[in-house]
Short mmCIF file of C-alpha atoms in Angstrom, two decimals:
data_model
loop_
_atom_site.label_atom_id
_atom_site.label_comp_id
_atom_site.label_asym_id
_atom_site.label_seq_id
_atom_site.Cartn_x
_atom_site.Cartn_y
_atom_site.Cartn_z
CA MET A 1 0.00 0.00 0.00
CA VAL A 2 1.21 3.49 -0.83
CA ASN A 3 1.72 5.89 2.03
CA TRP A 4 0.51 9.01 0.27
CA THR A 5 1.56 11.25 3.19
CA GLN A 6 5.12 10.81 1.89
CA MET A 7 4.33 11.07 -1.85
CA HIS A 8 4.56 14.73 -2.84
CA ASP A 9 3.70 15.92 -6.35
CA CYS A 10 5.28 18.80 -8.28
CA TYR A 11 3.44 21.32 -6.11
CA GLY A 12 4.57 19.67 -2.88
CA ASP A 13 1.05 18.44 -2.10
CA VAL A 14 0.49 14.93 -0.72
CA ASP A 15 -3.29 14.66 -0.84
CA ARG A 16 -4.38 15.95 -4.24
CA VAL A 17 -3.05 13.14 -6.49
CA PRO A 18 -4.87 10.27 -4.72
CA ALA A 19 -8.07 12.32 -4.83
CA LEU A 20 -7.64 12.89 -8.57
CA LEU A 21 -6.93 9.21 -9.16
CA GLU A 22 -10.17 8.32 -7.42
CA GLN A 23 -12.02 10.75 -9.67
CA VAL A 24 -10.64 9.37 -12.95
CA GLU A 25 -11.25 5.81 -11.80
CA LEU A 26 -14.93 6.75 -11.54
CA GLU A 27 -15.16 9.05 -14.57
CA ASP A 28 -12.83 9.75 -17.52
CA ASN A 29 -12.86 13.54 -17.18
CA ALA A 30 -10.58 15.66 -19.38
CA GLU A 31 -10.06 18.45 -16.86
CA THR A 32 -9.20 16.01 -14.09
CA TRP A 33 -6.68 14.28 -16.34
CA LYS A 34 -5.14 17.63 -17.22
CA GLU A 35 -4.58 18.53 -13.57
CA LEU A 36 -3.28 15.06 -12.78
CA GLY A 37 -0.78 15.27 -15.63
CA CYS A 38 0.44 18.68 -14.49
CA ARG A 39 0.97 17.38 -10.96
CA LEU A 40 2.81 14.20 -11.98
CA VAL A 41 5.06 15.48 -14.80
CA LEU A 42 6.53 18.97 -14.70
CA GLU A 43 7.30 20.58 -18.07
CA HIS A 44 7.43 17.16 -19.76
CA ASP A 45 10.63 16.30 -17.88
CA LEU A 46 10.61 16.19 -14.08
CA VAL A 47 8.81 13.48 -12.11
CA PHE A 48 8.15 13.06 -8.40
CA PRO A 49 7.38 10.38 -5.80
CA ALA A 50 3.65 10.78 -6.50
CA SER A 51 4.36 10.06 -10.18
CA PHE A 52 5.70 6.58 -9.47
CA ALA A 53 3.22 5.94 -6.68
CA ALA A 54 0.44 6.59 -9.19
CA LEU A 55 1.89 4.29 -11.88
CA PRO A 56 0.18 1.02 -10.84
CA ARG A 57 -3.25 2.66 -10.81
CA LEU A 58 -2.61 4.43 -14.11
CA MET A 59 -1.54 1.17 -15.71
CA CYS A 60 -4.65 -0.58 -14.44
CA LEU A 61 -6.72 2.13 -16.11
CA ALA A 62 -4.68 2.07 -19.34
CA ALA A 63 -6.72 -0.67 -21.04
CA ARG A 64 -9.81 1.52 -21.07
CA SER A 65 -8.38 5.02 -20.88
CA ALA A 66 -6.13 6.69 -23.44
CA PRO A 67 -5.12 9.49 -21.01
CA ALA A 68 -4.06 6.88 -18.44
CA ARG A 69 -2.02 5.01 -21.04
CA GLY A 70 -0.34 8.19 -22.23
CA LEU A 71 0.41 9.53 -18.74
CA ALA A 72 1.83 6.19 -17.56
CA GLY A 73 4.09 6.11 -20.62
CA THR A 74 5.20 9.69 -20.09
CA ILE A 75 6.24 8.91 -16.51
CA LEU A 76 8.06 5.73 -17.55
CA ARG A 77 10.10 7.60 -20.14
CA ARG A 78 11.55 9.73 -17.32
CA ALA A 79 12.44 6.76 -15.11
CA ALA A 80 16.14 6.97 -15.99
CA GLY A 81 16.52 10.31 -14.21
CA HIS A 82 17.85 10.89 -10.70
CA HIS A 83 14.45 10.90 -9.06
CA GLY A 84 15.28 8.87 -5.93
CA CYS A 85 12.22 6.65 -6.39
CA ASP A 86 13.79 3.37 -7.49
CA ASP A 87 11.93 1.44 -4.78
CA LEU A 88 8.58 2.73 -6.00
CA LEU A 89 9.45 1.84 -9.58
CA ALA A 90 10.58 -1.64 -8.57
CA ASN A 91 7.31 -2.21 -6.71
CA CYS A 92 5.32 -1.96 -9.94
CA ALA A 93 7.52 -4.29 -12.02
CA ASP A 94 4.64 -6.71 -12.64
CA GLU A 95 2.34 -3.91 -13.75
CA ILE A 96 5.02 -2.65 -16.16
CA VAL A 97 5.24 -6.10 -17.77
CA GLU A 98 1.48 -6.09 -18.36
CA PHE A 99 1.61 -2.48 -19.54
CA ARG A 100 4.19 -3.40 -22.14
CA LYS A 101 1.89 -6.15 -23.46
CA LEU A 102 -0.98 -3.66 -23.61
CA LEU A 103 1.18 -1.19 -25.53
CA ASP A 104 2.15 -3.89 -28.01
CA ARG A 105 -1.51 -4.65 -28.69
CA HIS A 106 -2.15 -0.94 -29.07
CA LEU A 107 0.69 -0.62 -31.61
CA GLU A 108 -0.79 -3.48 -33.61
CA SER A 109 -3.98 -1.44 -33.94
CA ARG A 110 -1.86 1.15 -35.82
CA PRO A 111 -2.87 4.28 -33.89
CA VAL A 112 -2.48 7.69 -35.51
CA ASP A 113 0.02 8.72 -32.80
CA TYR A 114 2.10 5.58 -33.39
CA LEU A 115 5.48 6.98 -32.33
CA ALA A 116 4.37 7.92 -28.79
CA PRO A 117 3.34 4.39 -27.69
CA PHE A 118 6.36 3.03 -29.58
CA LEU A 119 8.62 5.17 -27.37
CA ASP A 120 6.59 4.21 -24.29
CA SER A 121 7.18 0.56 -25.16
CA LEU A 122 10.92 1.17 -25.27
CA ALA A 123 10.73 2.76 -21.82
CA ALA A 124 8.75 -0.22 -20.52
CA MET A 125 11.64 -2.38 -21.77
CA GLU A 126 14.04 -0.10 -19.82
CA GLU A 127 15.49 1.15 -23.10
CA TYR A 128 15.35 4.71 -21.82
CA HIS A 129 18.09 5.96 -24.12
CA TRP A 130 16.28 5.16 -27.38
CA SER A 131 12.96 6.15 -25.85
CA ALA A 132 14.39 9.61 -25.26
CA VAL A 133 16.17 10.24 -28.58
CA LEU A 134 14.33 8.35 -31.31
CA GLY A 135 12.39 10.46 -33.80
CA ASP A 136 10.15 9.68 -36.74
CA PHE A 137 13.02 10.07 -39.25
CA THR A 138 11.48 12.93 -41.18
CA ASP A 139 14.37 15.22 -40.18
CA ASP A 140 16.51 13.45 -37.55
CA PHE A 141 20.13 14.24 -36.70
CA TYR A 142 22.49 12.36 -34.40
CA HIS A 143 25.87 13.76 -33.39
CA LEU A 144 28.77 11.55 -32.36
CA ALA A 145 32.53 11.53 -32.20
CA CYS A 146 34.48 9.34 -34.61
CA PRO A 147 36.20 6.66 -32.47
CA ASN A 148 39.28 6.84 -34.71
CA CYS A 149 39.99 10.56 -35.17
CA ALA A 150 37.58 12.10 -32.60
CA VAL A 151 36.08 14.57 -35.10
CA GLU A 152 32.38 15.29 -34.56
CA VAL A 153 30.29 13.55 -37.18
CA THR A 154 26.69 14.47 -37.96
CA ILE A 155 24.42 11.58 -38.90
CA ALA A 156 21.34 12.64 -40.87
CA ILE A 157 18.39 10.30 -41.35
CA GLY A 158 15.44 12.08 -42.88
CA ASP A 159 13.59 13.22 -45.95
CA ASN A 160 16.62 15.21 -47.12
CA GLY A 161 18.96 12.24 -47.09
CA ARG A 162 20.66 9.52 -45.08
CA TYR A 163 24.29 10.42 -44.70
CA SER A 164 27.25 11.21 -42.46
CA ALA A 165 28.83 14.66 -42.75
CA ILE A 166 30.93 17.32 -41.07
CA ARG A 167 28.69 20.15 -39.94
CA ASP A 168 30.00 23.59 -40.86
CA TRP A 169 28.46 26.69 -39.26
CA ASN A 170 28.30 28.55 -42.59
CA LEU A 171 28.17 25.79 -45.19
CA GLY A 172 25.91 23.28 -43.43
CA ASP A 173 26.62 19.57 -43.81
CA VAL A 174 29.69 19.10 -45.99
CA ASP A 175 31.54 16.06 -47.38
CA ARG A 176 28.49 13.85 -47.18
CA ARG A 177 28.89 10.07 -47.20
CA GLY A 178 25.90 7.77 -47.69
CA LEU A 179 24.95 5.53 -44.75
CA ARG A 180 24.97 1.74 -44.96
CA PRO A 181 21.73 0.40 -43.47
CA ALA A 182 21.88 -2.78 -41.43
CA PRO A 183 20.33 -5.81 -43.17
CA SER A 184 17.29 -6.98 -41.24
CA GLU A 185 18.89 -10.36 -40.55
CA ALA A 186 21.90 -8.64 -38.96
CA LEU A 187 19.83 -6.77 -36.38
CA SER A 188 19.66 -8.06 -32.82
CA GLY A 189 18.37 -7.04 -29.41
CA THR A 190 16.54 -3.74 -29.19
CA GLY A 191 17.32 -2.78 -32.77
CA ARG A 192 15.70 -5.97 -34.03
CA TRP A 193 12.60 -5.43 -31.87
CA MET A 194 12.27 -1.86 -33.09
CA TYR A 195 12.64 -2.82 -36.74
CA GLU A 196 10.38 -5.87 -36.67
CA THR A 197 7.65 -4.04 -34.74
CA ALA A 198 7.64 -1.14 -37.20
CA VAL A 199 7.51 -3.58 -40.14
CA ARG A 200 4.73 -5.61 -38.51
CA ASP A 201 2.63 -2.50 -38.05
CA GLY A 202 3.12 -1.15 -41.56
CA HIS A 203 5.44 1.76 -40.69
CA ALA A 204 7.95 1.35 -43.50
CA ALA A 205 9.59 4.78 -43.08
CA LEU A 206 10.19 4.16 -39.38
CA ALA A 207 11.60 0.70 -40.10
CA ASP A 208 13.91 2.09 -42.80
CA GLY A 209 15.15 4.81 -40.44
CA ILE A 210 15.86 2.24 -37.74
CA ALA A 211 17.82 0.09 -40.23
CA HIS A 212 19.99 3.11 -41.04
CA LEU A 213 20.36 4.10 -37.38
CA PHE A 214 21.63 0.61 -36.54
CA GLY A 215 23.78 0.51 -39.65
CA LYS A 216 27.23 1.89 -40.45
CA ALA A 217 28.62 5.27 -41.43
CA GLU A 218 31.91 6.48 -42.86
CA CYS A 219 33.74 9.27 -41.11
CA PRO A 220 34.16 12.10 -43.66
CA HIS A 221 37.46 13.10 -42.05
CA CYS A 222 39.40 9.83 -41.77
CA ALA A 223 37.18 7.41 -43.75
CA SER A 224 36.96 4.92 -40.88
CA VAL A 225 33.70 2.98 -40.68
CA LEU A 226 31.71 3.15 -37.46
CA ASN A 227 28.59 1.54 -36.05
CA ILE A 228 26.16 4.42 -35.62
CA ALA A 229 23.98 3.02 -32.84
CA ASP A 230 26.92 1.73 -30.79
CA GLU A 231 28.85 4.98 -30.94
CA TYR A 232 25.83 7.17 -30.32
CA THR A 233 24.70 5.04 -27.39
CA SER A 234 28.18 5.02 -25.88
CA ALA A 235 28.29 8.81 -25.96
CA ASN A 236 24.74 9.55 -24.88
CA ARG A 237 23.27 6.72 -22.80
CA PRO A 238 21.98 8.20 -19.54
CA VAL A 239 23.74 7.11 -16.37
CA LEU A 240 21.22 5.16 -14.31
CA PRO A 241 21.13 5.85 -10.58
#
């Protein structure tokens, strides 16, 4: 049982969140959901003890409530931060497993906002890094250091091309080199799940972007070949508490 007297929200209150949860459990009210979201996630980034204390109840509501599903996913995506609530998160491990299954069924229904539950699914798998940085590949850029010469390489995956380049302040992306997408059979782990899920659900552009993201690039400066996902993850993966 949650001791709500110790679970403050972003306003420092300890009694308002449980009252709001009781209200949405009885009636799916838009204004109540709006206030609940504001109290549990501050400026789409910061979360609080009340956020994780509310997770099991939000996940129970997720099967019949889109706001509950979205809010639970939003909180999960911030679970890699230094929030000091690891015990609360661990206590809802079983609910997270079921939530991930629910999200997978939701993705199969091909919702209009496909990317959001896709990112929530990654967070439910504890893949917080990709959940935080993955875009829809219409105009995505990833910056990493070449492991051979240390020059900063820009990786572009979008409608304007799929290439590695050196970014110049005045000239833009110069000395472009085409990326080498990973063959589907070469993908493994999270990359394979991401690709196969996007393919299954008919999101060809997302799948193609993922294949390029988990593929290889040539450094425009020294011509060494690097694994994009490995190098980007090494440089940017959040440090878990």
